[in-house]
Amino acid sequence: MFLKDKTALVTGSTSGIGLACARALAAKGANVILNGFGDPAEIETLRAEIEASSGGKALYSNADLTSIAAIEAMMRDAADAFGAVDILVNNAGVQHVAPVDQFPIEKWDLIIALNLSAAFHTIRLALPGMKARGWGRIINTASAHSRVASPNKSAYVAAKHGLVGLTKTVALETAQSGITANCISPGYVWTSLVENQIPDTMKARGLTREQVMNDVLLAAQPTKQFVTVEQVAATALFLCRDEAAAFTGANLAMDGGWTAQ
Ligand code: NAD
């Protein structure tokens, strides 16, 4: 329970990678603040499960992170409840796919606000508490798209590249404060979001399940294996350890070789 008495805020933790990170951090004793959208009853079940596993407290914030006021309220609530956020996992993110000359302006604004600017706001608001305690871990879920581009993903690629730049800057500014700031950059991760695309793609393209997985989804991923949410969470957990203190300003690729090409 090496995270006992630490508090972790994980944005976008009602599903997927964020939920796995919240579970992993709680299992090592951290208080957890969950955030994201979803069915209130299901979220309450998750919150209670996570609280029970941690031996500490778990709270839930329904803050919409495209709103600066909502982020500020969430960070105030976190400070009121726990004094400070020790571990900040900026993970909430969305995608939209369209050619740049047809990219809906509101989708551009949404993706930049959520996938990039929200991390700036949570970081600027968490840092004073981390500095006061002389310890902090900032972990940003970037993507293989923080290292390489794909067509039709201009906003996502721009936001994820920007997130890496923000992370490097924060790492330099906090280098002597006991705080580290890093990105984890997964390739394709096996989430329900990915799984749900398979039947439609099979039908639309007349392909088998295996063809959709290997030739469409995993076309760029040399291992032909999806990254799992548990693998990403284990990496986040490692970054919280004292042994990981020298990792700062890093962008950790866990993409089955995608960006080695
Ligand atoms: P997901 O859809 O399962 O999770 C996204 C989370 O963000 C959910 O909890 C959702 O409720 C929350 N969210 C969405 N809009 C929000 C808003 N406005 N305010 C607050 N919360 C909001 O997706 P995931 O695959 O677990 O993605 C998590 C992160 O991992 C994202 O940043 C994504 O870009 C990144 N990522 C995913 C993959 C992948 O293949 N799944 C690969 C690389 C990077």
PDB file of C-alpha atoms and ligand atoms in Angstrom:
ATOM      1  CA  MET A   1       0.000   0.000   0.000  1.00  0.00           C
ATOM      2  CA  PHE A   2       2.736   2.438  -0.996  1.00  0.00           C
ATOM      3  CA  LEU A   3       0.195   5.133  -1.923  1.00  0.00           C
ATOM      4  CA  LYS A   4      -1.577   5.207   1.463  1.00  0.00           C
ATOM      5  CA  ASP A   5      -2.354   8.849   2.398  1.00  0.00           C
ATOM      6  CA  LYS A   6      -1.745  10.007  -1.174  1.00  0.00           C
ATOM      7  CA  THR A   7      -4.604  11.412  -3.250  1.00  0.00           C
ATOM      8  CA  ALA A   8      -4.993  10.691  -6.975  1.00  0.00           C
ATOM      9  CA  LEU A   9      -7.260  12.621  -9.323  1.00  0.00           C
ATOM     10  CA  VAL A  10      -7.862  10.699 -12.552  1.00  0.00           C
ATOM     11  CA  THR A  11      -9.765  12.579 -15.248  1.00  0.00           C
ATOM     12  CA  GLY A  12     -11.944  10.546 -17.589  1.00  0.00           C
ATOM     13  CA  SER A  13     -11.989   7.614 -15.170  1.00  0.00           C
ATOM     14  CA  THR A  14     -15.554   6.353 -15.572  1.00  0.00           C
ATOM     15  CA  SER A  15     -14.352   3.939 -18.279  1.00  0.00           C
ATOM     16  CA  GLY A  16     -11.392   2.590 -20.231  1.00  0.00           C
ATOM     17  CA  ILE A  17      -7.817   3.566 -19.399  1.00  0.00           C
ATOM     18  CA  GLY A  18      -8.773   6.076 -16.702  1.00  0.00           C
ATOM     19  CA  LEU A  19     -10.883   3.558 -14.805  1.00  0.00           C
ATOM     20  CA  ALA A  20      -8.038   1.020 -14.898  1.00  0.00           C
ATOM     21  CA  CYS A  21      -5.635   3.690 -13.574  1.00  0.00           C
ATOM     22  CA  ALA A  22      -8.049   4.638 -10.778  1.00  0.00           C
ATOM     23  CA  ARG A  23      -8.419   0.976  -9.790  1.00  0.00           C
ATOM     24  CA  ALA A  24      -4.654   0.391  -9.814  1.00  0.00           C
ATOM     25  CA  LEU A  25      -3.897   3.498  -7.729  1.00  0.00           C
ATOM     26  CA  ALA A  26      -6.671   2.669  -5.233  1.00  0.00           C
ATOM     27  CA  ALA A  27      -5.400  -0.900  -4.915  1.00  0.00           C
ATOM     28  CA  LYS A  28      -2.131   0.579  -3.607  1.00  0.00           C
ATOM     29  CA  GLY A  29      -3.978   2.644  -0.998  1.00  0.00           C
ATOM     30  CA  ALA A  30      -4.542   6.026  -2.681  1.00  0.00           C
ATOM     31  CA  ASN A  31      -7.604   8.166  -2.111  1.00  0.00           C
ATOM     32  CA  VAL A  32      -9.150   8.588  -5.557  1.00  0.00           C
ATOM     33  CA  ILE A  33     -11.191  11.278  -7.242  1.00  0.00           C
ATOM     34  CA  LEU A  34     -13.043   9.855 -10.207  1.00  0.00           C
ATOM     35  CA  ASN A  35     -14.221  12.082 -13.050  1.00  0.00           C
ATOM     36  CA  GLY A  36     -16.102  11.572 -16.296  1.00  0.00           C
ATOM     37  CA  PHE A  37     -19.546  10.970 -17.663  1.00  0.00           C
ATOM     38  CA  GLY A  38     -21.873   7.985 -17.430  1.00  0.00           C
ATOM     39  CA  ASP A  39     -24.846   6.445 -15.700  1.00  0.00           C
ATOM     40  CA  PRO A  40     -24.955   7.814 -12.112  1.00  0.00           C
ATOM     41  CA  ALA A  41     -25.871   4.443 -10.573  1.00  0.00           C
ATOM     42  CA  GLU A  42     -23.023   2.653 -12.403  1.00  0.00           C
ATOM     43  CA  ILE A  43     -20.573   5.381 -11.397  1.00  0.00           C
ATOM     44  CA  GLU A  44     -21.660   5.075  -7.763  1.00  0.00           C
ATOM     45  CA  THR A  45     -21.041   1.316  -7.944  1.00  0.00           C
ATOM     46  CA  LEU A  46     -17.531   1.968  -9.317  1.00  0.00           C
ATOM     47  CA  ARG A  47     -16.858   4.640  -6.682  1.00  0.00           C
ATOM     48  CA  ALA A  48     -17.895   2.305  -3.850  1.00  0.00           C
ATOM     49  CA  GLU A  49     -15.822  -0.581  -5.289  1.00  0.00           C
ATOM     50  CA  ILE A  50     -12.749   1.652  -5.614  1.00  0.00           C
ATOM     51  CA  GLU A  51     -13.176   3.088  -2.124  1.00  0.00           C
ATOM     52  CA  ALA A  52     -13.474  -0.400  -0.638  1.00  0.00           C
ATOM     53  CA  SER A  53     -10.275  -1.557  -2.337  1.00  0.00           C
ATOM     54  CA  SER A  54      -8.218   1.446  -1.234  1.00  0.00           C
ATOM     55  CA  GLY A  55      -8.979   1.559   2.457  1.00  0.00           C
ATOM     56  CA  GLY A  56      -9.162   5.330   1.934  1.00  0.00           C
ATOM     57  CA  LYS A  57     -11.785   7.548   0.332  1.00  0.00           C
ATOM     58  CA  ALA A  58     -13.092   7.737  -3.235  1.00  0.00           C
ATOM     59  CA  LEU A  59     -15.039  10.745  -4.489  1.00  0.00           C
ATOM     60  CA  TYR A  60     -16.620  11.449  -7.857  1.00  0.00           C
ATOM     61  CA  SER A  61     -16.678  14.731  -9.784  1.00  0.00           C
ATOM     62  CA  ASN A  62     -18.973  15.117 -12.785  1.00  0.00           C
ATOM     63  CA  ALA A  63     -16.988  18.157 -14.001  1.00  0.00           C
ATOM     64  CA  ASP A  64     -17.115  18.748 -17.751  1.00  0.00           C
ATOM     65  CA  LEU A  65     -13.449  19.478 -18.392  1.00  0.00           C
ATOM     66  CA  THR A  66     -14.174  21.654 -21.397  1.00  0.00           C
ATOM     67  CA  SER A  67     -15.324  24.250 -18.811  1.00  0.00           C
ATOM     68  CA  ILE A  68     -12.576  26.133 -16.967  1.00  0.00           C
ATOM     69  CA  ALA A  69     -15.054  27.034 -14.203  1.00  0.00           C
ATOM     70  CA  ALA A  70     -15.946  23.338 -13.752  1.00  0.00           C
ATOM     71  CA  ILE A  71     -12.246  22.391 -13.569  1.00  0.00           C
ATOM     72  CA  GLU A  72     -11.644  25.098 -10.973  1.00  0.00           C
ATOM     73  CA  ALA A  73     -14.586  23.847  -8.890  1.00  0.00           C
ATOM     74  CA  MET A  74     -13.344  20.226  -9.124  1.00  0.00           C
ATOM     75  CA  MET A  75      -9.837  21.225  -8.010  1.00  0.00           C
ATOM     76  CA  ARG A  76     -11.254  23.307  -5.121  1.00  0.00           C
ATOM     77  CA  ASP A  77     -13.389  20.342  -3.998  1.00  0.00           C
ATOM     78  CA  ALA A  78     -10.319  18.066  -4.172  1.00  0.00           C
ATOM     79  CA  ALA A  79      -8.264  20.469  -2.053  1.00  0.00           C
ATOM     80  CA  ASP A  80     -11.105  20.849   0.461  1.00  0.00           C
ATOM     81  CA  ALA A  81     -11.474  17.066   0.787  1.00  0.00           C
ATOM     82  CA  PHE A  82      -7.798  16.005   0.825  1.00  0.00           C
ATOM     83  CA  GLY A  83      -5.625  19.131   1.194  1.00  0.00           C
ATOM     84  CA  ALA A  84      -3.959  18.591  -2.176  1.00  0.00           C
ATOM     85  CA  VAL A  85      -3.834  16.344  -5.229  1.00  0.00           C
ATOM     86  CA  ASP A  86      -0.600  14.327  -5.056  1.00  0.00           C
ATOM     87  CA  ILE A  87      -1.089  12.304  -8.240  1.00  0.00           C
ATOM     88  CA  LEU A  88      -2.747  13.942 -11.218  1.00  0.00           C
ATOM     89  CA  VAL A  89      -3.640  11.715 -14.165  1.00  0.00           C
ATOM     90  CA  ASN A  90      -4.850  13.783 -17.123  1.00  0.00           C
ATOM     91  CA  ASN A  91      -6.597  11.151 -19.159  1.00  0.00           C
ATOM     92  CA  ALA A  92      -9.982  12.421 -20.400  1.00  0.00           C
ATOM     93  CA  GLY A  93     -10.009  12.643 -24.165  1.00  0.00           C
ATOM     94  CA  VAL A  94     -12.171  12.362 -27.256  1.00  0.00           C
ATOM     95  CA  GLN A  95     -11.546  11.866 -30.962  1.00  0.00           C
ATOM     96  CA  HIS A  96     -13.131  13.130 -34.159  1.00  0.00           C
ATOM     97  CA  VAL A  97     -12.138  11.995 -37.631  1.00  0.00           C
ATOM     98  CA  ALA A  98     -12.456  14.270 -40.708  1.00  0.00           C
ATOM     99  CA  PRO A  99     -10.167  15.854 -43.324  1.00  0.00           C
ATOM    100  CA  VAL A 100      -8.731  19.152 -42.120  1.00  0.00           C
ATOM    101  CA  ASP A 101     -10.600  21.274 -44.680  1.00  0.00           C
ATOM    102  CA  GLN A 102     -13.882  19.713 -43.538  1.00  0.00           C
ATOM    103  CA  PHE A 103     -13.087  19.487 -39.829  1.00  0.00           C
ATOM    104  CA  PRO A 104     -16.027  20.895 -37.824  1.00  0.00           C
ATOM    105  CA  ILE A 105     -14.799  23.961 -35.949  1.00  0.00           C
ATOM    106  CA  GLU A 106     -16.703  23.003 -32.787  1.00  0.00           C
ATOM    107  CA  LYS A 107     -15.010  19.567 -32.813  1.00  0.00           C
ATOM    108  CA  TRP A 108     -11.598  21.233 -33.144  1.00  0.00           C
ATOM    109  CA  ASP A 109     -12.388  23.495 -30.174  1.00  0.00           C
ATOM    110  CA  LEU A 110     -13.736  20.584 -28.113  1.00  0.00           C
ATOM    111  CA  ILE A 111     -10.710  18.353 -28.701  1.00  0.00           C
ATOM    112  CA  ILE A 112      -8.189  21.114 -27.980  1.00  0.00           C
ATOM    113  CA  ALA A 113     -10.138  22.113 -24.831  1.00  0.00           C
ATOM    114  CA  LEU A 114     -10.453  18.572 -23.443  1.00  0.00           C
ATOM    115  CA  ASN A 115      -7.334  16.766 -24.707  1.00  0.00           C
ATOM    116  CA  LEU A 116      -4.925  19.691 -24.156  1.00  0.00           C
ATOM    117  CA  SER A 117      -6.178  22.789 -22.311  1.00  0.00           C
ATOM    118  CA  ALA A 118      -7.866  20.823 -19.496  1.00  0.00           C
ATOM    119  CA  ALA A 119      -4.446  19.390 -18.596  1.00  0.00           C
ATOM    120  CA  PHE A 120      -2.979  22.911 -18.433  1.00  0.00           C
ATOM    121  CA  HIS A 121      -5.728  23.959 -16.033  1.00  0.00           C
ATOM    122  CA  THR A 122      -5.562  20.907 -13.734  1.00  0.00           C
ATOM    123  CA  ILE A 123      -1.757  21.129 -13.645  1.00  0.00           C
ATOM    124  CA  ARG A 124      -1.650  24.852 -12.837  1.00  0.00           C
ATOM    125  CA  LEU A 125      -4.183  24.298 -10.044  1.00  0.00           C
ATOM    126  CA  ALA A 126      -2.548  21.140  -8.619  1.00  0.00           C
ATOM    127  CA  LEU A 127       1.049  22.378  -8.609  1.00  0.00           C
ATOM    128  CA  PRO A 128       0.901  24.707  -5.577  1.00  0.00           C
ATOM    129  CA  GLY A 129      -0.293  21.805  -3.371  1.00  0.00           C
ATOM    130  CA  MET A 130       2.342  19.427  -4.776  1.00  0.00           C
ATOM    131  CA  LYS A 131       5.075  22.024  -4.215  1.00  0.00           C
ATOM    132  CA  ALA A 132       3.902  22.621  -0.643  1.00  0.00           C
ATOM    133  CA  ARG A 133       4.170  18.863   0.046  1.00  0.00           C
ATOM    134  CA  GLY A 134       7.437  18.484  -1.886  1.00  0.00           C
ATOM    135  CA  TRP A 135       6.102  15.521  -3.878  1.00  0.00           C
ATOM    136  CA  GLY A 136       3.918  15.067  -6.923  1.00  0.00           C
ATOM    137  CA  ARG A 137       3.267  12.891  -9.941  1.00  0.00           C
ATOM    138  CA  ILE A 138       1.712  14.288 -13.124  1.00  0.00           C
ATOM    139  CA  ILE A 139       0.867  11.566 -15.631  1.00  0.00           C
ATOM    140  CA  ASN A 140      -0.704  12.545 -18.927  1.00  0.00           C
ATOM    141  CA  THR A 141      -2.299   9.996 -21.251  1.00  0.00           C
ATOM    142  CA  ALA A 142      -1.014  11.040 -24.647  1.00  0.00           C
ATOM    143  CA  SER A 143      -1.007   8.570 -27.559  1.00  0.00           C
ATOM    144  CA  ALA A 144       1.072   7.180 -30.405  1.00  0.00           C
ATOM    145  CA  HIS A 145      -0.467  10.220 -32.084  1.00  0.00           C
ATOM    146  CA  SER A 146       1.743  12.398 -29.885  1.00  0.00           C
ATOM    147  CA  ARG A 147       4.703  11.011 -31.879  1.00  0.00           C
ATOM    148  CA  VAL A 148       3.294  10.434 -35.369  1.00  0.00           C
ATOM    149  CA  ALA A 149       0.272  11.631 -37.318  1.00  0.00           C
ATOM    150  CA  SER A 150      -2.510   9.850 -39.158  1.00  0.00           C
ATOM    151  CA  PRO A 151      -4.732  11.428 -41.798  1.00  0.00           C
ATOM    152  CA  ASN A 152      -8.057  12.921 -40.669  1.00  0.00           C
ATOM    153  CA  LYS A 153      -7.050  13.324 -37.012  1.00  0.00           C
ATOM    154  CA  SER A 154      -5.721  16.913 -37.093  1.00  0.00           C
ATOM    155  CA  ALA A 155      -7.178  18.093 -33.782  1.00  0.00           C
ATOM    156  CA  TYR A 156      -6.292  14.912 -31.898  1.00  0.00           C
ATOM    157  CA  VAL A 157      -2.725  14.817 -33.256  1.00  0.00           C
ATOM    158  CA  ALA A 158      -2.235  18.536 -32.548  1.00  0.00           C
ATOM    159  CA  ALA A 159      -3.600  18.193 -29.011  1.00  0.00           C
ATOM    160  CA  LYS A 160      -1.498  15.111 -28.192  1.00  0.00           C
ATOM    161  CA  HIS A 161       1.699  16.659 -29.615  1.00  0.00           C
ATOM    162  CA  GLY A 162       0.861  19.772 -27.566  1.00  0.00           C
ATOM    163  CA  LEU A 163       0.350  17.683 -24.435  1.00  0.00           C
ATOM    164  CA  VAL A 164       3.889  16.355 -24.771  1.00  0.00           C
ATOM    165  CA  GLY A 165       5.232  19.920 -25.059  1.00  0.00           C
ATOM    166  CA  LEU A 166       3.267  21.003 -21.997  1.00  0.00           C
ATOM    167  CA  THR A 167       4.556  17.973 -20.065  1.00  0.00           C
ATOM    168  CA  LYS A 168       8.202  18.691 -20.943  1.00  0.00           C
ATOM    169  CA  THR A 169       7.836  22.313 -19.837  1.00  0.00           C
ATOM    170  CA  VAL A 170       6.202  21.341 -16.531  1.00  0.00           C
ATOM    171  CA  ALA A 171       8.955  18.742 -15.969  1.00  0.00           C
ATOM    172  CA  LEU A 172      11.648  21.417 -16.325  1.00  0.00           C
ATOM    173  CA  GLU A 173       9.836  23.895 -14.101  1.00  0.00           C
ATOM    174  CA  THR A 174       9.354  21.288 -11.330  1.00  0.00           C
ATOM    175  CA  ALA A 175      12.628  19.405 -11.729  1.00  0.00           C
ATOM    176  CA  GLN A 176      13.880  20.294  -8.234  1.00  0.00           C
ATOM    177  CA  SER A 177      10.539  20.130  -6.420  1.00  0.00           C
ATOM    178  CA  GLY A 178      10.075  16.360  -5.951  1.00  0.00           C
ATOM    179  CA  ILE A 179       7.527  16.421  -8.758  1.00  0.00           C
ATOM    180  CA  THR A 180       7.674  14.492 -12.026  1.00  0.00           C
ATOM    181  CA  ALA A 181       5.629  15.036 -15.186  1.00  0.00           C
ATOM    182  CA  ASN A 182       5.443  12.393 -17.894  1.00  0.00           C
ATOM    183  CA  CYS A 183       3.300  11.183 -20.768  1.00  0.00           C
ATOM    184  CA  ILE A 184       2.238   7.619 -21.438  1.00  0.00           C
ATOM    185  CA  SER A 185       1.647   7.084 -25.148  1.00  0.00           C
ATOM    186  CA  PRO A 186      -0.303   3.927 -25.932  1.00  0.00           C
ATOM    187  CA  GLY A 187      -1.011   2.592 -29.372  1.00  0.00           C
ATOM    188  CA  TYR A 188      -4.385   0.943 -29.945  1.00  0.00           C
ATOM    189  CA  VAL A 189      -5.808  -0.033 -26.556  1.00  0.00           C
ATOM    190  CA  TRP A 190      -8.402  -2.758 -26.178  1.00  0.00           C
ATOM    191  CA  THR A 191     -11.431  -0.892 -24.794  1.00  0.00           C
ATOM    192  CA  SER A 192     -15.152  -1.405 -25.289  1.00  0.00           C
ATOM    193  CA  LEU A 193     -14.936   1.560 -27.667  1.00  0.00           C
ATOM    194  CA  VAL A 194     -12.664  -0.464 -29.976  1.00  0.00           C
ATOM    195  CA  GLU A 195     -14.549  -3.733 -29.503  1.00  0.00           C
ATOM    196  CA  ASN A 196     -17.845  -2.098 -30.472  1.00  0.00           C
ATOM    197  CA  GLN A 197     -16.433  -0.968 -33.834  1.00  0.00           C
ATOM    198  CA  ILE A 198     -15.672  -4.522 -34.948  1.00  0.00           C
ATOM    199  CA  PRO A 199     -19.146  -5.809 -35.998  1.00  0.00           C
ATOM    200  CA  ASP A 200     -19.919  -2.654 -38.045  1.00  0.00           C
ATOM    201  CA  THR A 201     -16.540  -2.725 -39.791  1.00  0.00           C
ATOM    202  CA  MET A 202     -16.952  -6.457 -40.538  1.00  0.00           C
ATOM    203  CA  LYS A 203     -20.310  -5.726 -42.160  1.00  0.00           C
ATOM    204  CA  ALA A 204     -19.273  -2.534 -43.975  1.00  0.00           C
ATOM    205  CA  ARG A 205     -16.111  -4.016 -45.496  1.00  0.00           C
ATOM    206  CA  GLY A 206     -17.091  -7.680 -45.766  1.00  0.00           C
ATOM    207  CA  LEU A 207     -14.199  -8.760 -43.548  1.00  0.00           C
ATOM    208  CA  THR A 208     -13.795 -11.406 -40.844  1.00  0.00           C
ATOM    209  CA  ARG A 209     -13.262 -10.431 -37.215  1.00  0.00           C
ATOM    210  CA  GLU A 210      -9.559 -11.373 -37.517  1.00  0.00           C
ATOM    211  CA  GLN A 211      -9.158  -9.270 -40.688  1.00  0.00           C
ATOM    212  CA  VAL A 212     -10.721  -6.228 -39.000  1.00  0.00           C
ATOM    213  CA  MET A 213      -8.438  -6.604 -35.995  1.00  0.00           C
ATOM    214  CA  ASN A 214      -5.181  -7.259 -37.896  1.00  0.00           C
ATOM    215  CA  ASP A 215      -5.588  -5.376 -41.179  1.00  0.00           C
ATOM    216  CA  VAL A 216      -7.698  -2.410 -40.071  1.00  0.00           C
ATOM    217  CA  LEU A 217      -7.312  -1.720 -36.350  1.00  0.00           C
ATOM    218  CA  LEU A 218      -3.812  -3.101 -35.867  1.00  0.00           C
ATOM    219  CA  ALA A 219      -2.481  -2.151 -39.312  1.00  0.00           C
ATOM    220  CA  ALA A 220       0.152   0.155 -37.782  1.00  0.00           C
ATOM    221  CA  GLN A 221       0.904  -1.938 -34.676  1.00  0.00           C
ATOM    222  CA  PRO A 222       3.664  -4.467 -35.498  1.00  0.00           C
ATOM    223  CA  THR A 223       2.953  -6.770 -32.535  1.00  0.00           C
ATOM    224  CA  LYS A 224      -0.635  -7.206 -33.830  1.00  0.00           C
ATOM    225  CA  GLN A 225      -1.632  -7.131 -30.178  1.00  0.00           C
ATOM    226  CA  PHE A 226      -3.802  -4.524 -28.545  1.00  0.00           C
ATOM    227  CA  VAL A 227      -2.358  -2.702 -25.553  1.00  0.00           C
ATOM    228  CA  THR A 228      -4.472  -3.495 -22.484  1.00  0.00           C
ATOM    229  CA  VAL A 229      -5.838  -0.934 -20.031  1.00  0.00           C
ATOM    230  CA  GLU A 230      -4.130  -2.900 -17.244  1.00  0.00           C
ATOM    231  CA  GLN A 231      -0.740  -2.454 -18.967  1.00  0.00           C
ATOM    232  CA  VAL A 232      -1.273   1.307 -19.157  1.00  0.00           C
ATOM    233  CA  ALA A 233      -2.398   1.415 -15.516  1.00  0.00           C
ATOM    234  CA  ALA A 234       0.660  -0.595 -14.420  1.00  0.00           C
ATOM    235  CA  THR A 235       2.897   1.971 -16.144  1.00  0.00           C
ATOM    236  CA  ALA A 236       1.092   4.838 -14.401  1.00  0.00           C
ATOM    237  CA  LEU A 237       1.530   3.037 -11.090  1.00  0.00           C
ATOM    238  CA  PHE A 238       5.246   2.548 -11.758  1.00  0.00           C
ATOM    239  CA  LEU A 239       5.641   6.294 -12.405  1.00  0.00           C
ATOM    240  CA  CYS A 240       4.302   6.910  -8.867  1.00  0.00           C
ATOM    241  CA  ARG A 241       7.086   4.856  -7.274  1.00  0.00           C
ATOM    242  CA  ASP A 242      10.190   6.442  -5.777  1.00  0.00           C
ATOM    243  CA  GLU A 243      12.234   4.266  -8.179  1.00  0.00           C
ATOM    244  CA  ALA A 244      10.680   6.272 -11.055  1.00  0.00           C
ATOM    245  CA  ALA A 245      11.855   9.651  -9.726  1.00  0.00           C
ATOM    246  CA  ALA A 246      14.309  10.083 -12.622  1.00  0.00           C
ATOM    247  CA  PHE A 247      11.555   9.763 -15.220  1.00  0.00           C
ATOM    248  CA  THR A 248      10.472  13.314 -15.868  1.00  0.00           C
ATOM    249  CA  GLY A 249       9.658  15.038 -19.133  1.00  0.00           C
ATOM    250  CA  ALA A 250       9.484  11.603 -20.767  1.00  0.00           C
ATOM    251  CA  ASN A 251       6.992  10.368 -23.326  1.00  0.00           C
ATOM    252  CA  LEU A 252       6.750   6.632 -22.742  1.00  0.00           C
ATOM    253  CA  ALA A 253       5.757   4.772 -25.903  1.00  0.00           C
ATOM    254  CA  MET A 254       3.759   1.614 -25.258  1.00  0.00           C
ATOM    255  CA  ASP A 255       2.493   1.036 -28.769  1.00  0.00           C
ATOM    256  CA  GLY A 256       3.629  -2.449 -29.798  1.00  0.00           C
ATOM    257  CA  GLY A 257       6.353  -0.945 -31.994  1.00  0.00           C
ATOM    258  CA  TRP A 258       4.077   1.446 -33.945  1.00  0.00           C
ATOM    259  CA  THR A 259       6.344   4.491 -33.610  1.00  0.00           C
ATOM    260  CA  ALA A 260       9.558   2.468 -34.000  1.00  0.00           C
ATOM    261  CA  GLN A 261       8.780   2.262 -37.717  1.00  0.00           C
TER     262      GLN A 261
HETATM  263  P1  NAD B   1     -12.964   6.162 -23.005  1.00  0.00           P
HETATM  264  O1  NAD B   1     -13.954   6.761 -23.960  1.00  0.00           O
HETATM  265  O2  NAD B   1     -13.221   4.811 -22.441  1.00  0.00           O
HETATM  266  O3  NAD B   1     -12.719   7.184 -21.776  1.00  0.00           O
HETATM  267  C1  NAD B   1     -12.811   8.573 -21.906  1.00  0.00           C
HETATM  268  C2  NAD B   1     -13.176   9.166 -20.562  1.00  0.00           C
HETATM  269  O4  NAD B   1     -13.244  10.589 -20.677  1.00  0.00           O
HETATM  270  C3  NAD B   1     -14.556   8.711 -20.055  1.00  0.00           C
HETATM  271  O5  NAD B   1     -14.505   8.548 -18.647  1.00  0.00           O
HETATM  272  C4  NAD B   1     -15.461   9.886 -20.413  1.00  0.00           C
HETATM  273  O6  NAD B   1     -16.623   9.995 -19.618  1.00  0.00           O
HETATM  274  C5  NAD B   1     -14.491  11.044 -20.151  1.00  0.00           C
HETATM  275  N1  NAD B   1     -14.875  12.288 -20.788  1.00  0.00           N
HETATM  276  C6  NAD B   1     -15.263  12.506 -22.081  1.00  0.00           C
HETATM  277  N2  NAD B   1     -15.557  13.812 -22.263  1.00  0.00           N
HETATM  278  C7  NAD B   1     -15.334  14.437 -21.074  1.00  0.00           C
HETATM  279  C8  NAD B   1     -15.452  15.796 -20.619  1.00  0.00           C
HETATM  280  N3  NAD B   1     -15.859  16.765 -21.435  1.00  0.00           N
HETATM  281  N4  NAD B   1     -15.142  16.064 -19.320  1.00  0.00           N
HETATM  282  C9  NAD B   1     -14.744  15.085 -18.483  1.00  0.00           C
HETATM  283  N5  NAD B   1     -14.608  13.789 -18.865  1.00  0.00           N
HETATM  284  C10 NAD B   1     -14.903  13.475 -20.138  1.00  0.00           C
HETATM  285  O7  NAD B   1     -11.592   6.198 -23.792  1.00  0.00           O
HETATM  286  P2  NAD B   1     -10.118   5.632 -23.490  1.00  0.00           P
HETATM  287  O8  NAD B   1      -9.752   4.837 -24.677  1.00  0.00           O
HETATM  288  O9  NAD B   1     -10.000   5.021 -22.141  1.00  0.00           O
HETATM  289  O10 NAD B   1      -9.294   7.002 -23.564  1.00  0.00           O
HETATM  290  C11 NAD B   1      -8.663   7.610 -22.463  1.00  0.00           C
HETATM  291  C12 NAD B   1      -7.470   8.410 -22.957  1.00  0.00           C
HETATM  292  O11 NAD B   1      -6.561   7.529 -23.608  1.00  0.00           O
HETATM  293  C13 NAD B   1      -7.826   9.503 -23.981  1.00  0.00           C
HETATM  294  O12 NAD B   1      -7.064  10.668 -23.695  1.00  0.00           O
HETATM  295  C14 NAD B   1      -7.382   8.892 -25.299  1.00  0.00           C
HETATM  296  O13 NAD B   1      -7.027   9.889 -26.244  1.00  0.00           O
HETATM  297  C15 NAD B   1      -6.193   8.085 -24.859  1.00  0.00           C
HETATM  298  N6  NAD B   1      -5.806   6.998 -25.756  1.00  0.00           N
HETATM  299  C16 NAD B   1      -6.688   5.980 -26.076  1.00  0.00           C
HETATM  300  C17 NAD B   1      -6.272   4.975 -26.944  1.00  0.00           C
HETATM  301  C18 NAD B   1      -7.179   3.813 -27.342  1.00  0.00           C
HETATM  302  O14 NAD B   1      -6.859   3.091 -28.280  1.00  0.00           O
HETATM  303  N7  NAD B   1      -8.288   3.583 -26.663  1.00  0.00           N
HETATM  304  C19 NAD B   1      -4.993   5.012 -27.497  1.00  0.00           C
HETATM  305  C20 NAD B   1      -4.133   6.053 -27.136  1.00  0.00           C
HETATM  306  C21 NAD B   1      -4.553   7.037 -26.275  1.00  0.00           C
END
